[in-house]
Coordinates of C-alpha atoms in Angstrom, one line a residue:
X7 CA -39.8 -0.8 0.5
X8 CA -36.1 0.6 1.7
X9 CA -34.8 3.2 1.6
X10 CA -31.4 3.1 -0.9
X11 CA -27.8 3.5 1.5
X12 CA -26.6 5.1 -2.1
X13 CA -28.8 7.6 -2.3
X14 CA -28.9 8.4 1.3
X15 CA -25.0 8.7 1.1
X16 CA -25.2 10.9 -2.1
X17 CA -27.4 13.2 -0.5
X18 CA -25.3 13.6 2.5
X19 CA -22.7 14.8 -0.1
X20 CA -25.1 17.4 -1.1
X21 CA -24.5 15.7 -4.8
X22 CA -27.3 15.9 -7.4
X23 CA -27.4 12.5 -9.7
X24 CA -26.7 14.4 -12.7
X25 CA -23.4 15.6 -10.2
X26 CA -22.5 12.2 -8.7
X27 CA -22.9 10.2 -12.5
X28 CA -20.4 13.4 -13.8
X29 CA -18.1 12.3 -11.1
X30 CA -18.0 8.6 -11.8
X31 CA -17.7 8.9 -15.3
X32 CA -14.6 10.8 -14.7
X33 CA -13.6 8.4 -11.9
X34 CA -13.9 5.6 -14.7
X35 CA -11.9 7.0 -17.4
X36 CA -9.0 7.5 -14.9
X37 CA -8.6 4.4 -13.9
X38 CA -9.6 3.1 -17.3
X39 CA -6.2 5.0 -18.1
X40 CA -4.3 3.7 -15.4
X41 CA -5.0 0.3 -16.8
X42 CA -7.2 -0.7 -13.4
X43 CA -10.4 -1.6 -14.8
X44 CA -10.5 -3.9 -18.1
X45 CA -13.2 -1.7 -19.9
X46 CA -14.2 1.8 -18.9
X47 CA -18.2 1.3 -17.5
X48 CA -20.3 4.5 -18.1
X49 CA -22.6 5.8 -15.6
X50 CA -26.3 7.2 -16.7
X51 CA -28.9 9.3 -14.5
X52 CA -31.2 6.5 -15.5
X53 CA -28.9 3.9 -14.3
X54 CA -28.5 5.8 -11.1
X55 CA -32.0 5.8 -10.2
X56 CA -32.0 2.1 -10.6
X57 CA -29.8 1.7 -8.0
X58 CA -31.3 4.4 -5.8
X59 CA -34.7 3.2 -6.4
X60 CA -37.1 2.2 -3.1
X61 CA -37.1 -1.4 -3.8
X62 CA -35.3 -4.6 -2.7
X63 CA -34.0 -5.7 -5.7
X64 CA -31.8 -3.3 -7.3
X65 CA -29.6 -4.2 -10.4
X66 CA -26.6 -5.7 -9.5
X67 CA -23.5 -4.0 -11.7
X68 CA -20.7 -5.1 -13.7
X69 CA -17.5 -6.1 -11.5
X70 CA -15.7 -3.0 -12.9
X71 CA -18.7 -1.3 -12.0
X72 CA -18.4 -2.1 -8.9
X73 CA -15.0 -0.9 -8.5
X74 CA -15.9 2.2 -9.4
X75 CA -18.5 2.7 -7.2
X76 CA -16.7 0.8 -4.3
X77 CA -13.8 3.8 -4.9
X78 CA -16.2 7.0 -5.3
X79 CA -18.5 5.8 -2.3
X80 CA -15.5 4.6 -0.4
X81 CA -18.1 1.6 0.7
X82 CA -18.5 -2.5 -0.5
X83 CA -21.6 -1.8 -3.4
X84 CA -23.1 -4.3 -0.8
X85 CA -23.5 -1.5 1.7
X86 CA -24.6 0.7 -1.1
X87 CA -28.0 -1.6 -1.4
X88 CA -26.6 -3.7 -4.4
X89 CA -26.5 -7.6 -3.9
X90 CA -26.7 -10.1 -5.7
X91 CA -30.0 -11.7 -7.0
X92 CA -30.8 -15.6 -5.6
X93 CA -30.1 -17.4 -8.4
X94 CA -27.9 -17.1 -11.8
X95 CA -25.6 -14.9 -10.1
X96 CA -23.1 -17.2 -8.9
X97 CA -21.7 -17.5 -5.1
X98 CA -21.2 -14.1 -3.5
X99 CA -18.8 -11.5 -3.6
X100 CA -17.2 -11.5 -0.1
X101 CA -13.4 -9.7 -1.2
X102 CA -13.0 -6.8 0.6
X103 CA -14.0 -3.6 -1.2
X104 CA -11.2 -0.9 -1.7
X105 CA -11.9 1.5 0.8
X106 CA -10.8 2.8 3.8
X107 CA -13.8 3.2 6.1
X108 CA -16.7 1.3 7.3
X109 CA -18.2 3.6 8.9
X110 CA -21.8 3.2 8.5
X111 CA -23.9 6.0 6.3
X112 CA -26.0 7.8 8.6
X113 CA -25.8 8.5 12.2
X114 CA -22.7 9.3 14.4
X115 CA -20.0 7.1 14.3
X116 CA -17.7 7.5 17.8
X117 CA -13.9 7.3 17.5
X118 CA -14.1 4.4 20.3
X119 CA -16.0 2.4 18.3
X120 CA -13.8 3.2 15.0
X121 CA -10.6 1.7 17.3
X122 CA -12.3 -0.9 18.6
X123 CA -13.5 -2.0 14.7
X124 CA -10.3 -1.5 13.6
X125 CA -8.9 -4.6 16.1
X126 CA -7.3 -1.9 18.8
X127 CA -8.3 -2.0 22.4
X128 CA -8.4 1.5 23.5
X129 CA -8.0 4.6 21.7
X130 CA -5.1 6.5 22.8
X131 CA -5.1 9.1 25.6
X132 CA -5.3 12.0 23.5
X133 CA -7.7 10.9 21.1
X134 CA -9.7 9.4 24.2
X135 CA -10.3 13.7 25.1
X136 CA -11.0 13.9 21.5
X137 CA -13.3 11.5 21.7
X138 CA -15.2 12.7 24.3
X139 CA -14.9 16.2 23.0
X140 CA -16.7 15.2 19.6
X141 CA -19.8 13.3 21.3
X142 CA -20.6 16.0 23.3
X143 CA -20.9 18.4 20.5
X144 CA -23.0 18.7 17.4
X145 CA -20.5 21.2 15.9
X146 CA -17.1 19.1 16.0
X147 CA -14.7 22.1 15.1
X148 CA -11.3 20.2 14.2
X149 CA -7.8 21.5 15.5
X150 CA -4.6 21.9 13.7
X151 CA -2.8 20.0 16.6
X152 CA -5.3 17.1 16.3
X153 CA -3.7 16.7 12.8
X154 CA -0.1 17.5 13.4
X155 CA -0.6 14.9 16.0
X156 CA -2.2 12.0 13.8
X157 CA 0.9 13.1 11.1
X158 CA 3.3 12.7 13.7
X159 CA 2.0 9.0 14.3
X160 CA 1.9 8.4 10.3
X161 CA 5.7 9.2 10.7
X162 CA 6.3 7.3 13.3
X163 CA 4.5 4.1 11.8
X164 CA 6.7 4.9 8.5
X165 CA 9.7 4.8 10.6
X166 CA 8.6 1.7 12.7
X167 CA 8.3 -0.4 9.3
X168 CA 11.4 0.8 8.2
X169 CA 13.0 -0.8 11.1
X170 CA 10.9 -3.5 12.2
X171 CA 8.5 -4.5 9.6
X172 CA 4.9 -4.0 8.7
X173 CA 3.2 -7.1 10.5
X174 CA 2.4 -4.9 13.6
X175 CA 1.7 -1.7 12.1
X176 CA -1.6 -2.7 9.9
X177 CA -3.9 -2.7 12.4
X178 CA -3.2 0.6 14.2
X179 CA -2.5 2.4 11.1
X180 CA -6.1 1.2 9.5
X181 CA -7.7 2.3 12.9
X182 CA -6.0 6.2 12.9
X183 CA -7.2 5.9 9.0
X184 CA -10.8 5.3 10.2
X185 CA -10.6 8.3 12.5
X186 CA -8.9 10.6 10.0
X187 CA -12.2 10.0 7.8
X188 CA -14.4 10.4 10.6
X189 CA -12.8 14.0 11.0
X190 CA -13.0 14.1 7.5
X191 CA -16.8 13.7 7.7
X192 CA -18.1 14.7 10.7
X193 CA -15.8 17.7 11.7
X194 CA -16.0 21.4 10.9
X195 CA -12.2 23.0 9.5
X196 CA -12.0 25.3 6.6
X197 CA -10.7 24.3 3.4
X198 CA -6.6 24.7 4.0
X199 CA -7.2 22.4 7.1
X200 CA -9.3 20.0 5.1
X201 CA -6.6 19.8 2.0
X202 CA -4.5 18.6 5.1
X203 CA -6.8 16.2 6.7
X204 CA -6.9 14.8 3.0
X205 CA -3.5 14.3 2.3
X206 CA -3.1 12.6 5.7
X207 CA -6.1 10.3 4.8
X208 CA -4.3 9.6 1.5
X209 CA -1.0 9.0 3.5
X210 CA -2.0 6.6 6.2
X211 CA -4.0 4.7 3.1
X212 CA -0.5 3.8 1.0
X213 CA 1.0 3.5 4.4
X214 CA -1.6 1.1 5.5
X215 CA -0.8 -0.5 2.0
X216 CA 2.3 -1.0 2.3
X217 CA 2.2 -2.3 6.0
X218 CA -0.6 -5.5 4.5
X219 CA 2.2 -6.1 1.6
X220 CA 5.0 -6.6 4.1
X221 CA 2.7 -8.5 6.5
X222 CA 1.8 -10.9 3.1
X223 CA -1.8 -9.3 2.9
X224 CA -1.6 -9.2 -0.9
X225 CA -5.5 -8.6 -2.2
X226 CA -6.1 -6.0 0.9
X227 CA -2.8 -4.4 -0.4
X228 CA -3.6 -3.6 -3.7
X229 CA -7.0 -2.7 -2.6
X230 CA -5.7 -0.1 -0.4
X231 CA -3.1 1.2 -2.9
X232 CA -5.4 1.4 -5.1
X233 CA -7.5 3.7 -2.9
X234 CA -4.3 6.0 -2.0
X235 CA -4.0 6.2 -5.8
X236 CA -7.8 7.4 -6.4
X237 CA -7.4 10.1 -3.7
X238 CA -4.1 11.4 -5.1
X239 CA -6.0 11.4 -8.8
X240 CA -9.2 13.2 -7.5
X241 CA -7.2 15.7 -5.5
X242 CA -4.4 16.2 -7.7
X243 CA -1.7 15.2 -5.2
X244 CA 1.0 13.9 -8.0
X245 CA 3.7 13.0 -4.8
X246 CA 1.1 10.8 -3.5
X247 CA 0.4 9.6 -6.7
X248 CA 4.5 8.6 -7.3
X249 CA 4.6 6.9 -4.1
X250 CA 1.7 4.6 -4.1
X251 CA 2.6 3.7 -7.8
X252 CA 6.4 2.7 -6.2
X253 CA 4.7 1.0 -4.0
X254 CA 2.2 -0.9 -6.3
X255 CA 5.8 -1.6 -8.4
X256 CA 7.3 -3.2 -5.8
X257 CA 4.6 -5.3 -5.0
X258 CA 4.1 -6.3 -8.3
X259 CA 7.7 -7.9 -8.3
X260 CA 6.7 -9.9 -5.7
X261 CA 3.6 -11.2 -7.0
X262 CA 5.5 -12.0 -10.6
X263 CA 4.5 -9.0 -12.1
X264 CA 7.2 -7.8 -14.1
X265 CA 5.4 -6.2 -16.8
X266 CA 3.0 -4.6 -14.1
X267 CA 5.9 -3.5 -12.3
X268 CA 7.2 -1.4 -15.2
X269 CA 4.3 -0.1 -16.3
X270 CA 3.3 1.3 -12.3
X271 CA 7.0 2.9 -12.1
X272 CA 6.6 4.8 -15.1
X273 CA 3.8 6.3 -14.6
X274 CA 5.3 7.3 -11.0
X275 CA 7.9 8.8 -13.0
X276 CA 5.5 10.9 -14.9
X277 CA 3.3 11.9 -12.0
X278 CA 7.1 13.2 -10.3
X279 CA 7.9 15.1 -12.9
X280 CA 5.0 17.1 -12.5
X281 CA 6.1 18.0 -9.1
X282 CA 9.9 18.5 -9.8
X283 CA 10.6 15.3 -7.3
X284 CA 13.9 15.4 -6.3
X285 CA 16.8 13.0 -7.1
X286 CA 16.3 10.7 -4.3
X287 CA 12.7 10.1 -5.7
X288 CA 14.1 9.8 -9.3
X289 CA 16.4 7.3 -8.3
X290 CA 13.6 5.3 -6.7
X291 CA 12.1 5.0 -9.1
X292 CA 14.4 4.5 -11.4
X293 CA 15.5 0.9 -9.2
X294 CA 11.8 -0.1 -9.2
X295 CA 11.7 -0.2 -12.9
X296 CA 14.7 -1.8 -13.3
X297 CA 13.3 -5.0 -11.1
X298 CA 10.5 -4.8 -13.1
X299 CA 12.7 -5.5 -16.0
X300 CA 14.6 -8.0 -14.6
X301 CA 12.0 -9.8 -13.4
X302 CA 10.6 -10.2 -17.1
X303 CA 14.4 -10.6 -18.1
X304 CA 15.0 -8.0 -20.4
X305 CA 18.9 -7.5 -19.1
X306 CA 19.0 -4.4 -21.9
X307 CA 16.4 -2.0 -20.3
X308 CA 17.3 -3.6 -16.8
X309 CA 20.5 -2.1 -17.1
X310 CA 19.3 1.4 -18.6
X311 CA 17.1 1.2 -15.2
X312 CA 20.0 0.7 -13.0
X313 CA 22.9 3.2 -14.4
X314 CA 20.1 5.9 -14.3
X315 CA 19.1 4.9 -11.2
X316 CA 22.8 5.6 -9.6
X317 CA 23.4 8.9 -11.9
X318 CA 20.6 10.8 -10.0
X319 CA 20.9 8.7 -6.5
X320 CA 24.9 10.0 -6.9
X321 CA 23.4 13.8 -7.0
X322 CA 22.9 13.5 -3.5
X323 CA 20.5 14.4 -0.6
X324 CA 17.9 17.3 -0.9
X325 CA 16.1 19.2 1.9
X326 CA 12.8 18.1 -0.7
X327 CA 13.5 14.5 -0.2
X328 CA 10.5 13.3 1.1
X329 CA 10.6 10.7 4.6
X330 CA 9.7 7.9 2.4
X331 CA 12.7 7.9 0.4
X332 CA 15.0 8.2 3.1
X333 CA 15.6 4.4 3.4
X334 CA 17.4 4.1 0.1
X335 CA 20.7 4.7 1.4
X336 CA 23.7 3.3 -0.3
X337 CA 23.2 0.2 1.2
X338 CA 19.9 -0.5 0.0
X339 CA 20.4 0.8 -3.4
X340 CA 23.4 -2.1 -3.6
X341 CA 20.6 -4.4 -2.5
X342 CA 17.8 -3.3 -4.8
X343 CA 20.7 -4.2 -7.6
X344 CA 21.4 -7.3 -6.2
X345 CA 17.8 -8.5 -5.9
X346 CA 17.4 -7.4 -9.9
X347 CA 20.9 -9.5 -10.5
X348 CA 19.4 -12.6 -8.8
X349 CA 16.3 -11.9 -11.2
X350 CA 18.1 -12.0 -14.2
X351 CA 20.2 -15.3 -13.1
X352 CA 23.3 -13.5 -12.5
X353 CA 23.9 -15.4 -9.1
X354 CA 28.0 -14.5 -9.0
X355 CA 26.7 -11.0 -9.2
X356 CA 24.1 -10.7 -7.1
X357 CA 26.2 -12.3 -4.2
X358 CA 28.7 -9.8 -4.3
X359 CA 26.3 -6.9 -4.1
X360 CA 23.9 -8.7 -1.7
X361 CA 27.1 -9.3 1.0
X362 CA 28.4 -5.9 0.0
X363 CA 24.9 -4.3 1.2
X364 CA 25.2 -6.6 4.3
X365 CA 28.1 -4.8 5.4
X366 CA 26.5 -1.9 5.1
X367 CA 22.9 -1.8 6.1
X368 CA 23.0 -0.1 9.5
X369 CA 20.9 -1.1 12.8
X370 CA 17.7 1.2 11.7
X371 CA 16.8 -0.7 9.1
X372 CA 16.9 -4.4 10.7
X373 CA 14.2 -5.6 7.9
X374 CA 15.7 -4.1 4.8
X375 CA 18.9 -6.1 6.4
X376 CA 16.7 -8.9 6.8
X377 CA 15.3 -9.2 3.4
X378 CA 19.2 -8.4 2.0
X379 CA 20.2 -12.0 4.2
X380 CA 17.7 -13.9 2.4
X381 CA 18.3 -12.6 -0.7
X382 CA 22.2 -13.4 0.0
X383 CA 21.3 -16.9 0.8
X384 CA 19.4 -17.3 -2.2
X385 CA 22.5 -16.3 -4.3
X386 CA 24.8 -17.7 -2.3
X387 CA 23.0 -21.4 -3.3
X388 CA 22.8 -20.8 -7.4
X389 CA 26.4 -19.8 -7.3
X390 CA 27.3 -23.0 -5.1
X391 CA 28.5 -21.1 -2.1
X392 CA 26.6 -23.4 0.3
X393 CA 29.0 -21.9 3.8
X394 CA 27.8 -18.3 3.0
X395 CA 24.0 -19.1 2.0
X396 CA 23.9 -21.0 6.0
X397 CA 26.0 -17.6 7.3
X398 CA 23.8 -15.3 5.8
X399 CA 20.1 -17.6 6.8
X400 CA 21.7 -17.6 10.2
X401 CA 21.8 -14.0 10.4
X402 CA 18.6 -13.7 9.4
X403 CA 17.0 -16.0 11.7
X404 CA 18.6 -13.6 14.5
X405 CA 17.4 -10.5 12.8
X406 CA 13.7 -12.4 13.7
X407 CA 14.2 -13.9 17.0
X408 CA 16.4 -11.2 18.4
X409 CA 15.6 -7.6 16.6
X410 CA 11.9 -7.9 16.4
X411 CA 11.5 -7.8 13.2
X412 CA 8.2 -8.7 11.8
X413 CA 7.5 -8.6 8.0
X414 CA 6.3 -12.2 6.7
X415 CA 8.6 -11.1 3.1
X416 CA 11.4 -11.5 5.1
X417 CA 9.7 -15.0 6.8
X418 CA 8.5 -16.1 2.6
X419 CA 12.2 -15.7 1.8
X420 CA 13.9 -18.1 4.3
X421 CA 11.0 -20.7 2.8
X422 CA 12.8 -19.9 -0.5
X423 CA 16.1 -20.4 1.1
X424 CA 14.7 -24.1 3.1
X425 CA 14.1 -25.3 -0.5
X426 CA 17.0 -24.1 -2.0
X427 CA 19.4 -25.8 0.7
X428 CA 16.9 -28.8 1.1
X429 CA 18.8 -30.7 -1.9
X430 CA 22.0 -29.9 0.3
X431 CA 20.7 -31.7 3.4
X432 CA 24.0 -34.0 4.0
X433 CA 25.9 -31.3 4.2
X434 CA 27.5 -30.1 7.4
X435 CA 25.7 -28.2 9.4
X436 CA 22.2 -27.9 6.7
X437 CA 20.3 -30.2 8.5
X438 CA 20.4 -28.5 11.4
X439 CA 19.4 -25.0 9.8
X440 CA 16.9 -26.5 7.8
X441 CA 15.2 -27.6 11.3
X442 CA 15.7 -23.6 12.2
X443 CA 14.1 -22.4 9.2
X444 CA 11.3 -24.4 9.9
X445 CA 10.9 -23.8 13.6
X446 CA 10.6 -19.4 12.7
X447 CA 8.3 -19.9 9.6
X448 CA 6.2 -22.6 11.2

């Protein structure tokens, strides 16, 4: 006999079955909605008890099941008690599950130990007095300037990809994010406090998404986002909701998802309406559409995309602009265009929007810059322009070795440029770059 981790973890929720199977059912025709699971599963009492009964062998669900469960438990269904059976069941399931924590169901989980799970060496000095703080206390009361603290350092990670790159940033973002939920679930605060400590769960989650895209963690990505993206639904948080969907867009680009793309910014668009986003967010999301499109090639609605795109961009700045718009400056507007020129095959084009937004990208955003050079070279090769495609690789290569930028899109699009100039090997001065390209992404 054991006793059931989902049931044990229910309970600590103070959450009846009937409660819990009300609450997935709901969970599963959102993202049934959202187009995340391919058939909405339904949840029974009886079926519950199953799963909670005192047994070994419990029934192992349905993969879209399991998403839902993995999302409302915020745990692998492994770690729920649900495994596989021996035989007939195929190899096992070892993906990770889209949560946030692994912090185990019962007992009292340090933040040392979260840091130190999370790849870090030691927490840092305030959290260390935290730390000791919380262990030396049954009744963990949690302080405003402990969370204006951890938002401070999900700003400052925002900031730090925006300049450098995401490679970096995962791992101390995922380990403040484990922390956050331990305050989350161990701490005492009342409920203004704890609508906080949620949104700043939900933030560090998209953030941490975003940093495992730009550091070419795909699957852990998309898992995250679509974590962020349950929060935001559960606790109605519609600007949380836009941003993780741009995100998800823009990711969808990359991984040839054109259709994906388009379908993720539009329904940003709808959740920003709901909170009157302001232009800057608008316009946003008006350029991730638009690659969407182009990447499908549909040069029509790509276009729509764009010219509404500038219209509310052109409105200007707003005191409501939130800090993750505050990247799409001029220069990176010119770019976003540029990259959804190159989609469509207009190379001419795209170069001369690509170098225009070279000229302008600034020193703070070294890996926007960095991902506008490769995009330039790409350009620069379809429309023949072989002296500008080596200018603008070369520039990149000393955004890498120089800057300290580290996002492996930036790294995947000089392998894009290696192949493109690797027909063009004899001529002057391409061998030699072609040895440089491979030397950084080696």
């Amino acid at each position: 006999m054991s006793r059931s981790p989902m049931k044990a973890l229910r309970e600590s929720r103070n959450r009846t079955q009937t409660e819990a199977v009300d609450d997935l059912n709901a969970l599963a025709e959102r993202l049934a909605a959202e187009g995340r699971v391919s058939k909405r599963p339904t949840f029974t009492v009886r079926q519950m008890s199953k799963w909670e009964s005192e047994t070994r062998r419990r029934p192992y669900p349905h993969p879209d099941t399991r998403l839902v469960l993995g999302l409302y438990f915020q745990r692998p269904v492994e770690e729920l008690g649900l495994t596989r059976s021996r035989r007939g069941e195929g190899p096992p399931d070892t993906s990770p599950a889209p949560t946030v924590t692994s912090a185990p169901l019962v007992g009292q989980v340090t933040a040392e130990g979260a840091f130190l799970a999370a790849g870090a060496q030691d927490p840092p000095p305030w959290l260390a007095q935290t730390t000791t703080d919380a262990a030396s206390s049954t009744d963990w009361k949690i302080a405003e300037d402990e969370v204006d603290l951890l938002r401070e350092a999900a700003d400052d990670m925002d900031a730090q990809d925006q300049q450098f790159g995401g490679n970096r940033l995962w791992r101390p973002t995922r380990a403040h994010l484990l922390w956050v939920h331990h305050m989350i679930d161990r701490g005492i605060y009342d409920e203004p406090l704890g609508r906080q400590l949620h949104a700043l769960a939900g933030k560090f989650t998209t953030s941490l998404g975003w940093f495992s895209y730009d550091a070419g963690f795909h699957t852990e990505a998309r898992q995250y986002f679509s974590e962020a993206l349950n929060a935001a639904m559960l606790t109605g948080d519609d600007e949380l909701s836009s941003r993780t969907l741009s995100n998800m867009a823009r990711q969808a680009v990359d991984l040839n998802k054109g259709r994906e793309a388009i379908r993720f910014a539009r329904l940003a668009q709808t959740h920003a309406d709901m909170w009157s986003a302001p232009t800057r967010v608008t316009a946003l999301l008006a350029i991730r559409e638009a690659q969407g499109h182009a990447r499908v090639g549909d040069a029509f609605n790509c276009e729509s995309a764009i010219k509404r795109a500038w219209m509310t961009w052109e409105r200007g700045t707003d005191e409501r602009d939130p800090d993750w718009t505050t990247f799409l400056n001029q220069a990176e507007l010119v770019c976003l265009e540029g990259m959804c020129r190159l989609d469509l095959g207009q190379t001419a084009r795209a170069q001369k929007l690509l170098a225009q937004s070279e000229q302008l990208q600034d020193v703070a955003h070294s890996r926007n810059r960095g991902m506008c050079l490769g995009r330039l070279a790409t350009a620069a090769i379809g429309a023949g322009d072989i002296d500008h495609s080596l200018d603008a690789t070369r520039k990149a290569i000393g955004l890498i070795r120089t800057a300290g930028m580290s996002s492996a899109r930036t790294v995947q699009q000089l392998k894009i440029v290696h192949d493109g100039l690797a027909p063009h090997r004899r001529a002057r001065g391409v061998g030699d770059l072609l040895e440089e390209i491979r030397a950084v992404v080696a």
